[in-house]
XYZ file of C-alpha atoms in Angstrom:
192
model
C -135.008 -76.876 131.721
C -133.931 -73.257 132.301
C -134.389 -71.708 135.703
C -137.369 -69.389 136.147
C -136.168 -65.818 135.945
C -138.108 -62.755 137.028
C -137.120 -59.147 137.616
C -136.457 -58.365 141.254
C -139.022 -56.277 143.091
C -138.487 -52.513 142.818
C -136.295 -51.013 145.531
C -138.654 -48.103 146.061
C -141.633 -46.311 144.514
C -139.374 -44.037 142.487
C -137.710 -46.962 140.717
C -141.055 -48.578 139.943
C -142.536 -45.315 138.669
C -139.479 -44.698 136.491
C -139.642 -48.165 134.907
C -143.393 -48.016 134.276
C -143.201 -44.478 132.866
C -140.354 -45.465 130.563
C -142.183 -48.632 129.456
C -145.115 -46.513 128.245
C -143.076 -43.659 126.809
C -143.210 -42.629 123.171
C -140.394 -40.104 123.082
C -137.534 -41.987 124.705
C -134.797 -44.106 123.129
C -136.406 -47.247 121.694
C -133.910 -49.621 123.299
C -134.583 -48.168 126.763
C -138.354 -48.435 126.209
C -138.048 -52.101 125.180
C -135.864 -52.913 128.200
C -138.273 -51.176 130.582
C -141.166 -53.115 129.012
C -139.320 -56.373 129.716
C -138.995 -55.435 133.395
C -142.594 -54.221 133.671
C -143.972 -57.417 132.101
C -141.816 -59.475 134.430
C -143.309 -57.621 137.394
C -146.718 -58.740 136.114
C -145.431 -62.324 136.594
C -145.123 -63.142 132.878
C -142.449 -65.725 132.155
C -139.533 -65.287 129.794
C -141.116 -67.041 126.752
C -144.340 -65.024 127.155
C -142.424 -61.731 127.377
C -140.349 -62.658 124.313
C -143.488 -63.483 122.288
C -145.304 -60.329 123.347
C -142.392 -58.019 122.555
C -141.171 -59.922 119.490
C -137.637 -60.512 120.703
C -135.479 -63.488 121.592
C -135.733 -65.264 124.941
C -131.983 -64.846 125.347
C -132.433 -61.058 125.162
C -135.153 -61.143 127.819
C -132.989 -63.272 130.132
C -129.972 -61.009 129.615
C -131.956 -57.826 130.358
C -133.640 -59.314 133.443
C -130.273 -60.447 134.821
C -128.714 -57.010 134.177
C -131.615 -55.270 135.901
C -131.415 -57.635 138.878
C -127.695 -56.877 139.249
C -127.526 -53.166 138.432
C -131.032 -51.748 138.762
C -131.863 -48.792 136.522
C -128.246 -48.614 135.356
C -128.696 -52.086 133.871
C -131.140 -50.695 131.307
C -128.388 -48.812 129.497
C -125.567 -50.098 127.352
C -122.291 -50.949 128.969
C -119.610 -48.309 128.484
C -116.808 -49.093 126.127
C -118.786 -51.290 123.768
C -117.566 -51.060 120.183
C -114.274 -50.380 118.541
C -112.235 -47.493 119.895
C -111.395 -44.585 117.620
C -108.017 -44.864 115.974
C -107.338 -41.143 115.976
C -108.107 -38.639 118.690
C -110.366 -35.595 118.455
C -107.282 -33.365 118.418
C -105.953 -35.217 115.378
C -109.346 -34.952 113.664
C -109.308 -31.220 114.323
C -105.825 -30.940 112.807
C -107.014 -32.695 109.632
C -110.024 -30.392 109.318
C -107.918 -27.280 109.961
C -105.376 -28.401 107.368
C -108.087 -28.856 104.725
C -109.329 -25.319 105.384
C -105.928 -23.762 104.732
C -104.457 -22.924 101.346
C -101.882 -25.441 100.131
C -98.255 -24.324 100.082
C -97.975 -24.686 96.302
C -100.926 -22.444 95.485
C -99.789 -19.292 93.719
C -100.611 -16.077 95.547
C -100.615 -12.665 93.881
C -98.198 -10.165 95.405
C -100.093 -6.968 96.223
C -97.245 -4.683 95.221
C -95.878 -6.213 92.026
C -98.896 -8.249 90.950
C -96.683 -11.300 90.374
C -97.872 -14.797 91.179
C -95.624 -16.774 93.516
C -96.054 -19.877 95.643
C -94.622 -20.322 99.128
C -93.413 -23.815 98.171
C -92.990 -24.432 94.449
C -92.781 -28.213 95.023
C -95.939 -28.326 97.168
C -99.427 -29.075 95.898
C -101.357 -26.273 94.212
C -104.747 -27.623 95.265
C -105.882 -29.996 97.977
C -106.840 -33.433 96.777
C -107.421 -36.411 99.021
C -103.975 -37.739 98.129
C -102.173 -34.463 98.862
C -104.151 -33.975 102.077
C -103.282 -37.493 103.208
C -99.587 -36.871 102.505
C -99.693 -33.588 104.437
C -101.444 -35.313 107.352
C -98.761 -38.018 107.390
C -96.105 -35.261 107.523
C -97.842 -33.991 110.672
C -97.303 -37.428 112.201
C -100.913 -38.614 112.059
C -101.296 -42.174 110.798
C -104.540 -42.276 108.840
C -105.711 -43.741 105.547
C -106.978 -41.731 102.589
C -110.486 -43.130 103.010
C -110.552 -42.052 106.667
C -109.518 -38.508 105.700
C -112.405 -38.483 103.223
C -114.888 -39.707 105.864
C -113.738 -37.094 108.376
C -114.065 -34.242 105.888
C -117.460 -35.413 104.630
C -118.784 -35.743 108.190
C -117.694 -32.184 108.967
C -118.918 -30.768 105.648
C -115.439 -29.575 104.683
C -114.641 -29.297 101.000
C -111.080 -30.252 100.199
C -111.151 -29.089 96.591
C -112.536 -25.661 95.902
C -113.979 -25.209 92.442
C -112.567 -22.244 90.650
C -114.015 -20.414 87.719
C -111.370 -19.895 85.062
C -113.450 -17.217 83.365
C -112.163 -14.501 85.697
C -109.141 -12.318 85.277
C -107.540 -9.249 86.795
C -106.782 -7.962 83.292
C -108.964 -4.921 82.504
C -109.115 -5.908 78.793
C -110.409 -9.410 79.575
C -113.867 -10.146 78.181
C -115.518 -13.437 79.164
C -117.066 -15.563 76.454
C -120.734 -15.087 75.810
C -122.925 -18.140 76.477
C -123.942 -20.075 73.410
C -127.458 -19.404 72.215
C -128.074 -22.957 71.065
C -131.115 -24.521 72.710
C -130.691 -27.921 74.281
C -133.758 -29.265 72.476
C -134.902 -28.231 69.040
C -137.828 -25.839 68.831
C -141.089 -27.318 67.610
C -141.720 -26.869 63.904
C -144.449 -24.477 62.947
C -146.361 -25.074 59.770
């Protein structure tokens, strides 16, 4: 039979007030509220199975949270630091990827202001950024990252890697864009 486990008595009035206030809170993180409720119910001399039933959680969770509170006090209500997988790339590397996506690729033709000629800085480079060309450019910077990770980083930051371009524009003064078709998408109703 498992040993009876209760939360230790509060160290002072401030700790007790903090726990009870957090247990009744509505606008605090839900996990902290649940953990404070476990402690508060334990102070009311409810046993582990009763607390688990009342809060709808596992007895193992109640035991774990009571033991953490007994060892660490209020700090035991939070999550331990360092839980979860570490990031594979640093924030500086993420920033480099985002900055690279916001630049023009080396193979994109640029109009010379004087002559009006189109010329690219690097004829062999990509003309537009795609996920594949961005990933290659990132690898050339020395950052080891997969194509899917580049996509996730850019989506999270709201960066577009491919800019849509209207091909109906021209610098030629004689250029006339096509008129839109006047065909309706659905036929007009017949009148009789």
